[in-house]
Short mmCIF file of C-alpha atoms in Angstrom, two decimals:
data_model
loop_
_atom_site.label_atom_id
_atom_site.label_comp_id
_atom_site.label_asym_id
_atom_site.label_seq_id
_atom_site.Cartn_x
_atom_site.Cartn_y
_atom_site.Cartn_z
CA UNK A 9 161.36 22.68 -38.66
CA UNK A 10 157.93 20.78 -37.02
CA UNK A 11 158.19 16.96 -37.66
CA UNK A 12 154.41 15.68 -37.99
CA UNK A 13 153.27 12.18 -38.26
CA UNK A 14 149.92 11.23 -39.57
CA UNK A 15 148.03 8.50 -39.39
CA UNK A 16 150.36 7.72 -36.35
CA UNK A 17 148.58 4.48 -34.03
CA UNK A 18 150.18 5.66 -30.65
CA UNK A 19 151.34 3.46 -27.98
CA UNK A 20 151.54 6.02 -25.02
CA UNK A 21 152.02 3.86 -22.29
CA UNK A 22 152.14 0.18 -21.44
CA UNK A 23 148.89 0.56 -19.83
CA UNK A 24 147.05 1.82 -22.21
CA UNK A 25 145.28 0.37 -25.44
CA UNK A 26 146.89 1.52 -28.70
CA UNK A 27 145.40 4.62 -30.55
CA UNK A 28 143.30 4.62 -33.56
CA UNK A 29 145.19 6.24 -36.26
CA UNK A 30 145.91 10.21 -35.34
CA UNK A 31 147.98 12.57 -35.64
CA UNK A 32 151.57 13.60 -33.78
CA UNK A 33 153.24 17.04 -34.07
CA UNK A 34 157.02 17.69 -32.90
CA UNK A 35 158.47 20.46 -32.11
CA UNK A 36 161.74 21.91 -30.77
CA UNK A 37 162.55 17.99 -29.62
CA UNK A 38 159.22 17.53 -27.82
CA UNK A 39 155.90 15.93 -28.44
CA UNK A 40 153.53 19.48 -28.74
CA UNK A 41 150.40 17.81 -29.85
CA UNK A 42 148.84 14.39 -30.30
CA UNK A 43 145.27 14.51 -31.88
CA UNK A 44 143.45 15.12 -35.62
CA UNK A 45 143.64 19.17 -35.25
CA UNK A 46 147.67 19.08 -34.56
CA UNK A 47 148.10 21.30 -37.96
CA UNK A 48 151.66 22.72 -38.03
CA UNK A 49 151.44 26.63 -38.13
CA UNK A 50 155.14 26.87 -40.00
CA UNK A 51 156.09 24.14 -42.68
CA UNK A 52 156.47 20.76 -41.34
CA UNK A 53 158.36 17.49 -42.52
CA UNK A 54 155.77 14.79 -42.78
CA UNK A 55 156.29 11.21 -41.82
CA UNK A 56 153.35 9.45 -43.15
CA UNK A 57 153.41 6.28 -41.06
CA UNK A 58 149.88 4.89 -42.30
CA UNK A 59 148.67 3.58 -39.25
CA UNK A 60 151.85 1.80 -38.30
CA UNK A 61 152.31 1.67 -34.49
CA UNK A 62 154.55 4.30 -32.81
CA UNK A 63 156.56 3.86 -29.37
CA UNK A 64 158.19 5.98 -26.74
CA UNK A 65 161.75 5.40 -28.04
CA UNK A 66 163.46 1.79 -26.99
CA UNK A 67 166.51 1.67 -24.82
CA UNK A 68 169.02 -1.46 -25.13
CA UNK A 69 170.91 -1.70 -21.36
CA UNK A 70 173.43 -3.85 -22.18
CA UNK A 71 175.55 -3.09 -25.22
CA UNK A 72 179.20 -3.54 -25.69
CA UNK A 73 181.22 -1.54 -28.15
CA UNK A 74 184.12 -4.27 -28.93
CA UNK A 75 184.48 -5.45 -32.30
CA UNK A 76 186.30 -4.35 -35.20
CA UNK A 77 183.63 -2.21 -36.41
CA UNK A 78 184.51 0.28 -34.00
CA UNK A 79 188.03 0.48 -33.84
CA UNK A 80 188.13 3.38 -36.36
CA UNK A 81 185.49 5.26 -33.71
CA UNK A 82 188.54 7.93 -33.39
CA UNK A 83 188.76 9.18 -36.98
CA UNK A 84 187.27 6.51 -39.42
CA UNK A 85 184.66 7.96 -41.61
CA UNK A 86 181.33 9.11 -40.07
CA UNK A 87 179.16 7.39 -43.20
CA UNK A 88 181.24 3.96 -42.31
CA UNK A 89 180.77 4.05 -38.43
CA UNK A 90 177.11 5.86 -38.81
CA UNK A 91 176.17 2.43 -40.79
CA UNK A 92 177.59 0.36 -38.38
CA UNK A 93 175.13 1.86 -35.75
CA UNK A 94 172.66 1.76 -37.69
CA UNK A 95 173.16 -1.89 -37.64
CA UNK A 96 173.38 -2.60 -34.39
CA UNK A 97 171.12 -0.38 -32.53
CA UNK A 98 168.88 2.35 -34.76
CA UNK A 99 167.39 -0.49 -37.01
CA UNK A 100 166.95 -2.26 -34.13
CA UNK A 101 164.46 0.88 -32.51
CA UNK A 102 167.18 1.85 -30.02
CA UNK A 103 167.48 5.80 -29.20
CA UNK A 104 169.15 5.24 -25.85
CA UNK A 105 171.78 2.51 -25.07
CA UNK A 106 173.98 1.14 -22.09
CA UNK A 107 177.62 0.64 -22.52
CA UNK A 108 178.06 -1.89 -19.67
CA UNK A 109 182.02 -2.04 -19.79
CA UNK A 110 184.35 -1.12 -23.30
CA UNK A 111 187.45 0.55 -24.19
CA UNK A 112 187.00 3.74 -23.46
CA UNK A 113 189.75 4.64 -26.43
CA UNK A 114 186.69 3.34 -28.54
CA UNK A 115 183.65 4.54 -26.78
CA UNK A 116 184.24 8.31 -25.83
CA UNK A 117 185.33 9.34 -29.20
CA UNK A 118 182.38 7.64 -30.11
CA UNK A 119 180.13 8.89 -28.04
CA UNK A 120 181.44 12.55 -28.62
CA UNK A 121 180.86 12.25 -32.37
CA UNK A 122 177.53 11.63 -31.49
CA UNK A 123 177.06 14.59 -28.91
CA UNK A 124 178.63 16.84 -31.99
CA UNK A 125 175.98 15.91 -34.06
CA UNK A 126 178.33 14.43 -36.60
CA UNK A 127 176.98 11.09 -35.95
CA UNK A 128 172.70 10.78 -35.82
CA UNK A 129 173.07 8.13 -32.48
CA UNK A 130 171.52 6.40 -30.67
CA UNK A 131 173.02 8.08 -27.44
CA UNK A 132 174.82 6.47 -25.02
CA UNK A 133 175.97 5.90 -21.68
CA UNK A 134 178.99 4.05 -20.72
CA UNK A 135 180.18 2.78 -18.16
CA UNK A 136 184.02 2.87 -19.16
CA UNK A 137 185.47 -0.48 -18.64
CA UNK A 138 184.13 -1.60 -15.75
CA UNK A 139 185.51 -2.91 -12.76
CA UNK A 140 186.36 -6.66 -12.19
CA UNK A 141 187.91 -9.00 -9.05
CA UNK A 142 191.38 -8.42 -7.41
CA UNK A 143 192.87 -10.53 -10.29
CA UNK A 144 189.42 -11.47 -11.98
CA UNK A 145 189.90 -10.26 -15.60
CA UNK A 146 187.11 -12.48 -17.17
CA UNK A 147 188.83 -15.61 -19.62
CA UNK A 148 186.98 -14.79 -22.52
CA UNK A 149 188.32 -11.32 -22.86
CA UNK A 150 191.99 -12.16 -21.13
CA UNK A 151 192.92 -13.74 -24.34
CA UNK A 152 192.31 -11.25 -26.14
CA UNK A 153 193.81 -8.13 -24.29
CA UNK A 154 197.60 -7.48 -24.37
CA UNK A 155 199.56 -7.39 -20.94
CA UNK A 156 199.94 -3.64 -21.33
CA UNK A 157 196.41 -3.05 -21.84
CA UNK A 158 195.56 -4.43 -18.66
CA UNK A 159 195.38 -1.14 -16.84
CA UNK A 160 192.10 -0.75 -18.61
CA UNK A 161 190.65 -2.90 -16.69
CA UNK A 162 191.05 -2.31 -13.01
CA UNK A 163 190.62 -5.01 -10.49
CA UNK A 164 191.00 -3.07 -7.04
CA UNK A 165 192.08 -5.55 -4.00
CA UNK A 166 190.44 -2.31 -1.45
CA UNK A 167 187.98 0.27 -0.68
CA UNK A 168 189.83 2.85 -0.91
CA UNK A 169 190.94 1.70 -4.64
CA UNK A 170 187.63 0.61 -5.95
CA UNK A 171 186.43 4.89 -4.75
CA UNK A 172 190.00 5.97 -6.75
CA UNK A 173 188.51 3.30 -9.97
CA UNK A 174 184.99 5.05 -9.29
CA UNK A 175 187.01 8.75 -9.46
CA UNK A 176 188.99 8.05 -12.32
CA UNK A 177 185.84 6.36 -14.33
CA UNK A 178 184.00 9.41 -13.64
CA UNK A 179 186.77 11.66 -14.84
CA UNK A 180 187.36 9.76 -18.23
CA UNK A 181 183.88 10.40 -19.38
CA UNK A 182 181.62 7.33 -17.47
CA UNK A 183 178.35 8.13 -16.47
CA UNK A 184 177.40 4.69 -15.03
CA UNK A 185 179.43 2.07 -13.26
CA UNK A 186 179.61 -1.69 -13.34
CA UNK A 187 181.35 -3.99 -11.32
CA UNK A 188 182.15 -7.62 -12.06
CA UNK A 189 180.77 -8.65 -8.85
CA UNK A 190 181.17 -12.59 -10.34
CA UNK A 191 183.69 -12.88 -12.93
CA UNK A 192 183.93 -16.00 -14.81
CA UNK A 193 187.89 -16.76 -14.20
CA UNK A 194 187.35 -20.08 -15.90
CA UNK A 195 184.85 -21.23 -18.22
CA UNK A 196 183.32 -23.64 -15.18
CA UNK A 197 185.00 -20.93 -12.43
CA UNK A 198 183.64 -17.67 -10.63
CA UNK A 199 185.38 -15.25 -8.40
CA UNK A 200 183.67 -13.61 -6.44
CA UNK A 201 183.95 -9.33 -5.67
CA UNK A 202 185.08 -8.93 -2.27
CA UNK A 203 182.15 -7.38 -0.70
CA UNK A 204 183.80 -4.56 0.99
CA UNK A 205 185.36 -3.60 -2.75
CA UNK A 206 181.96 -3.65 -3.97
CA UNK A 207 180.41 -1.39 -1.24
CA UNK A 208 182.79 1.28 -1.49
CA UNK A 209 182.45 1.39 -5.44
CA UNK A 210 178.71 1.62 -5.12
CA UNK A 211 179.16 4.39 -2.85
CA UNK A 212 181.37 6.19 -4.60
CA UNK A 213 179.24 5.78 -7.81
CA UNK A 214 175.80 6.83 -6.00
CA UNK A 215 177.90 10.18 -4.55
CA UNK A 216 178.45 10.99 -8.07
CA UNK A 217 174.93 10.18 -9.05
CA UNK A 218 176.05 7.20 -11.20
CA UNK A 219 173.95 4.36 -11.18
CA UNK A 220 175.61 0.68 -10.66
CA UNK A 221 174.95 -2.44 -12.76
CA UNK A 222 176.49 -5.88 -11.60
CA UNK A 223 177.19 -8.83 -13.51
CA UNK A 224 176.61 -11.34 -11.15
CA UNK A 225 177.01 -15.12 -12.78
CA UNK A 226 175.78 -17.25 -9.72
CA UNK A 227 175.14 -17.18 -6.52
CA UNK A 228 178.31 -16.18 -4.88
CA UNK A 229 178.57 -13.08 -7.19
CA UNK A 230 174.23 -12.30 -6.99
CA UNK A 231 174.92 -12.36 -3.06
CA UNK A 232 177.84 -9.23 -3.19
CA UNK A 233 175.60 -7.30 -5.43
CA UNK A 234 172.69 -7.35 -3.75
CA UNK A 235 174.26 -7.20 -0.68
CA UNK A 236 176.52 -3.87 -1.70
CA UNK A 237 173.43 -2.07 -3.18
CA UNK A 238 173.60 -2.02 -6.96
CA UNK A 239 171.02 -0.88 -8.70
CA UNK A 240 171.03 -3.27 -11.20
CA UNK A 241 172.04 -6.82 -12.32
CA UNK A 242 173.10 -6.50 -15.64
CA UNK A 243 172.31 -10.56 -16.23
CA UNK A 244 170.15 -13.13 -14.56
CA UNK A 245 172.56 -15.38 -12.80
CA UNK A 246 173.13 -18.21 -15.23
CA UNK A 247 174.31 -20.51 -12.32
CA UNK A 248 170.84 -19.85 -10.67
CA UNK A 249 171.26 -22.55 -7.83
CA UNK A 250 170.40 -20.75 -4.44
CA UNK A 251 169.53 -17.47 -6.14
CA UNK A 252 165.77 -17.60 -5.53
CA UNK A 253 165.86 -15.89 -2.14
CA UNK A 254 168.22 -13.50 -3.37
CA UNK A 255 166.54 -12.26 -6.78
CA UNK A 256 163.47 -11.81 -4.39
CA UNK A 257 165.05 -9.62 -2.07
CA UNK A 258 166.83 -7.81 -4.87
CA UNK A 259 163.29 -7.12 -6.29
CA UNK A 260 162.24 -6.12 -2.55
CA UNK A 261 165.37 -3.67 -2.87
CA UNK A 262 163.71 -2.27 -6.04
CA UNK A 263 167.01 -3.64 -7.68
CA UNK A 264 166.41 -4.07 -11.52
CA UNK A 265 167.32 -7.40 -13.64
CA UNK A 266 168.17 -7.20 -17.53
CA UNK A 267 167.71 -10.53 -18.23
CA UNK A 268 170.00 -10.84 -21.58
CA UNK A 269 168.14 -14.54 -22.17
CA UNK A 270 168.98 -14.90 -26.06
CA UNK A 271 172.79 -14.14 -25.24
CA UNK A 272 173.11 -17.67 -22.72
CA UNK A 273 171.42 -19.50 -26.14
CA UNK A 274 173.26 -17.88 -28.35
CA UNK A 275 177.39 -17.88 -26.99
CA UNK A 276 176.96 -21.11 -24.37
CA UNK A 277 174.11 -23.47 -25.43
CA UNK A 278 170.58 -23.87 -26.96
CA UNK A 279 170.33 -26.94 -24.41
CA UNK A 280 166.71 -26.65 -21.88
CA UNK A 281 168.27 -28.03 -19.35
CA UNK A 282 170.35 -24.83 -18.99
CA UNK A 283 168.24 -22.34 -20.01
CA UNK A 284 165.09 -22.94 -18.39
CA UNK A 285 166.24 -22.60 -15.04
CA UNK A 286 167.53 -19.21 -16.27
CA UNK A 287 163.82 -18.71 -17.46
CA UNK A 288 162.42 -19.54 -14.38
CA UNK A 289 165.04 -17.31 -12.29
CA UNK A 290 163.64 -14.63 -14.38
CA UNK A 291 159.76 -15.53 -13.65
CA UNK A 292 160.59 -15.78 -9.96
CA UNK A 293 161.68 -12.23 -10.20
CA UNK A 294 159.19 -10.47 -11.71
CA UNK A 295 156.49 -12.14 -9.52
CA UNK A 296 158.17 -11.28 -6.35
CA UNK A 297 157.49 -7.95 -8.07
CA UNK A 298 160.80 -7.02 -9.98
CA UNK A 299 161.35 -4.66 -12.40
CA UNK A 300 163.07 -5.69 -15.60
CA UNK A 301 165.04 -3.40 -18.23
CA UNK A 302 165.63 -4.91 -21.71
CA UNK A 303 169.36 -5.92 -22.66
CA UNK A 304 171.00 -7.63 -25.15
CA UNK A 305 174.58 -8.15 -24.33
CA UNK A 306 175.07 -7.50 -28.32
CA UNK A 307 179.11 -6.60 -28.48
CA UNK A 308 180.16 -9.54 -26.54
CA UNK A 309 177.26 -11.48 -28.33
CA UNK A 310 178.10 -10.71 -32.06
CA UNK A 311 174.19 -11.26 -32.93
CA UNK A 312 172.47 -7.90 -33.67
CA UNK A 313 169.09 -9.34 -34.13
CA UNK A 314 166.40 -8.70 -31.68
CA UNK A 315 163.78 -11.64 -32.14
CA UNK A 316 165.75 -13.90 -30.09
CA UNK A 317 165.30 -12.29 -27.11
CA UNK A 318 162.10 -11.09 -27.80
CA UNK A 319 160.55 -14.88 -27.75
CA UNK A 320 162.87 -15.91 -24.51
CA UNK A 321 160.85 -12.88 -22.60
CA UNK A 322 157.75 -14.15 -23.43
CA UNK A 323 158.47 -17.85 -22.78
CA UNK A 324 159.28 -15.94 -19.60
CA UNK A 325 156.13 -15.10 -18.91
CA UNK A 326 156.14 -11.48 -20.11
CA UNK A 327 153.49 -10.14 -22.51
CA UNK A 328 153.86 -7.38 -25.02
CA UNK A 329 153.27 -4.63 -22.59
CA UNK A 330 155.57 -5.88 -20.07
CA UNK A 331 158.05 -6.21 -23.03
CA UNK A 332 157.37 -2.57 -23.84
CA UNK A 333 157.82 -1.32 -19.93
CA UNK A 334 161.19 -2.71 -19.93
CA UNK A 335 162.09 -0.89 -23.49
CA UNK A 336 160.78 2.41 -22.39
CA UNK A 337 159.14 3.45 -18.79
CA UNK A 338 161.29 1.12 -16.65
CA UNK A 339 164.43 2.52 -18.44
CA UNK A 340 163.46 6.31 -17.73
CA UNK A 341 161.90 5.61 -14.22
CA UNK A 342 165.46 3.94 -13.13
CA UNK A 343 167.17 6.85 -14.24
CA UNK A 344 164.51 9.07 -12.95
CA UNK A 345 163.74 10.95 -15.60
CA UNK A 346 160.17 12.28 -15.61
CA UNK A 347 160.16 13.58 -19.65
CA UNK A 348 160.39 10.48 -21.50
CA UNK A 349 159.35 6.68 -21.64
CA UNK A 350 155.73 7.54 -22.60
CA UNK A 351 153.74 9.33 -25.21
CA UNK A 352 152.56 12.45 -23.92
CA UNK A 353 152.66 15.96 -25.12
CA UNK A 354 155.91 17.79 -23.60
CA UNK A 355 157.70 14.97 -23.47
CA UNK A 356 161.05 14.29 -25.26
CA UNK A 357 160.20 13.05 -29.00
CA UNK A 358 162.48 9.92 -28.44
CA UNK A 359 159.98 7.81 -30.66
CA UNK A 360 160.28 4.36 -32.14
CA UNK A 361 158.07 2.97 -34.89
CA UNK A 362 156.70 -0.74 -35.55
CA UNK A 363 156.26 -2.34 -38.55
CA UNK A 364 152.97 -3.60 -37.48
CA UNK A 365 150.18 -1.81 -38.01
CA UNK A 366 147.56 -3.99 -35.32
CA UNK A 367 148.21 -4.66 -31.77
CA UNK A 368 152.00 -5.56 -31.40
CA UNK A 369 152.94 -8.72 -30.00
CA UNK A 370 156.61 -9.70 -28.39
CA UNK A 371 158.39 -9.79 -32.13
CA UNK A 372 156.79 -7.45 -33.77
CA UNK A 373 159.48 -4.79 -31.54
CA UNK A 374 162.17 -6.72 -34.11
CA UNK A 375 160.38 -4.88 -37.11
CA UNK A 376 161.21 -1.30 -37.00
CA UNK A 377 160.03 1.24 -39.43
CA UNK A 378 161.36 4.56 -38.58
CA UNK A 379 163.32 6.19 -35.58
CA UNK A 380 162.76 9.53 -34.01
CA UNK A 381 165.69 11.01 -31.75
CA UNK A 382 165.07 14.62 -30.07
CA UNK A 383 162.25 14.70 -33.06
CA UNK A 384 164.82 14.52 -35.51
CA UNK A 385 164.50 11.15 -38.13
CA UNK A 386 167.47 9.37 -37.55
CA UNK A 387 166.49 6.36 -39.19
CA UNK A 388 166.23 5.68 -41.87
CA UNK A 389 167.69 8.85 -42.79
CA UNK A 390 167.85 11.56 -45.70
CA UNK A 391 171.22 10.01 -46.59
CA UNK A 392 170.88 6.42 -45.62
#
């Protein structure tokens, strides 16, 4: 059945103004009509959204599935885990999300749930569990992961074994990669990825089409990704001394940054003196021309809420539209998909709507209304 939305403000595009109230007609997944005349010629489910400001969908590129909640992602009720992701990412406006490193005991059954149509979504990408140092497991997860568990998490010491990791990800279900290419050993100690590791993983990941995200911590670990050809880092380097030169060739390299700014306040400290020069890393970035993809790191950060980071991108320098870019074009453009990230008719209905019914500014994307995935409501739903 056609999904129509009146009295739908539309936010195509970052670059463009937002709509006067009109009217949006789905069909068969896809946007078929934007404007007063789109009548639906069959019966139609209405969404009246009374002038309330509608989105291409939001992406979140840095999510981790760890936590309790998702233990029971096997066979635990679908009405238990469907509320837990509505939690976390559709009440947040998220259609699309990252899974930058999990267990992937937890995240495929998850993820196939949702491909069944069981669950409503968001959908998801993972990137398995990730790959870390030759003996680099991270110490805030070593702790917490049982000796015989540790096979989860490969560390390869060699090119040829980070290409059998890449292999063997790809197998299991991953459809991204991402390589601790500075792994915080010790709360005040990084280990770097040997670059030769980290070369042959990215080019085993970009012969399977997989893109590659790198958590790089400081300069050390910035230098091997940038230097092995990720596409991403999935952080700004928190230990930003001698990164400058680097961020700006990564943004010269067209390598992406999600800048996951609330999660340093929020899990190390709230003191300036650390996280402005994380702020400024950021605003050296993007005016050396960088293109940044919104994160949240929520999983390893137990905060759901959105605002946080919201306000640290604009203290960053970024306005609402560059906000929205990094929720919805960047996102699509970096996978290169050519159907989404805007407003336009044939494109995917992937559609997320504000709260606010004037010109949004950085927090109003905290205050979702509704959710549209494949122009289906998914939140809140029939049943929710």
């Amino acid at each position: 059945m056609d999904l129509l939305l009146s009295d739908a403000r539309v936010w195509a595009s970052p670059a463009e103004p937002v709509s006067e109230p009109t009217t949006v007609l789905i069909r068969d997944g896809v946007v078929a009509h934007i404007g007063e005349q789109a009548l639906a010629p069959a019966p139609a489910n209405v969404v009246a959204v009374d002038g309330r400001v509608v989105c291409s969908g939001f992406w979140n590129c840095h999510v981790h599935l760890t936590g309790g909640k998702w233990q029971a992602a096997r066979r635990g009720p679908a009405a238990v885990l469907q509320a837990a992701l509505d939690d976390t990412f559709l009440s947040r406006g998220f259609t699309s999300v990252l899974d930058l490193s999990s267990n992937p005991t937890t995240t495929m059954p998850l993820i196939r749930r949702i491909e069944s149509g069981e669950l409503r979504g968001p959908g998801i990408m993972t990137a398995g569990s990730g790959i870390r140092p030759w003996r680099g497991i991270p110490f805030y997860v070593r702790d917490d992961v049982p000796w015989f568990l540790r096979w989860l998490m490969p560390g390869p010491a060699t090119a040829a074994g980070a290409r059998a990791v890449v292999a063997l990800q790809a197998r299991s279900g991953a459809t991204i990669t991402k390589l601790f290419s500075g792994s915080y050993v010790e709360p005040t100690r990084v280990k770097p990825m040997r670059l030769r590791v980290a070369q042959a993983a990215v080019d085993a990941a970009h012969r399977r089409g997989m893109r590659v995200f790198a958590h790089p911590s400081n300069r050390e670990g910035t230098a091997v990704a940038v230097n092995a050809g990720v596409d991403a880092l999935a952080h700004v380097p928190d230990e930003t001394e001698g990164t400058e030169g680097l961020l700006r060739e990564a943004a010269r390299r067209d390598i992406h940054v999600i800048p996951t700014l609330h999660m340093f306040a929020s899990t190390v400290t709230t003191d300036e003196s650390y996280l402005a020069p994380i702020r400024g890393a950021l605003r050296g970035f993007i005016d050396a021309g960088g293109h940044v993809l919104f994160g949240t790191d929520v999983g390893y950060m137990p905060d759901t809420e959105t605002r946080g980071e919201y306000a640290a991108m604009h203290a960053s320098g970024m306005d609402a539209a560059d906000i929205l870019r990094s929720l919805t074009s960047a996102p699509e453009r970096f996978f290169g998909r050519r159907d989404g990230g805007t407003i336009r008719v044939g494109n995917r209905a992937d559609l997320t709507i504000l709260r606010t019914r004037g010109m949004p500014g950085p927090e109003d994307f905290a205050d979702i209304h509704a959710v549209i995935k494949h122009g289906r409501l998914v939140f809140p739903s029939a049943d929710s």
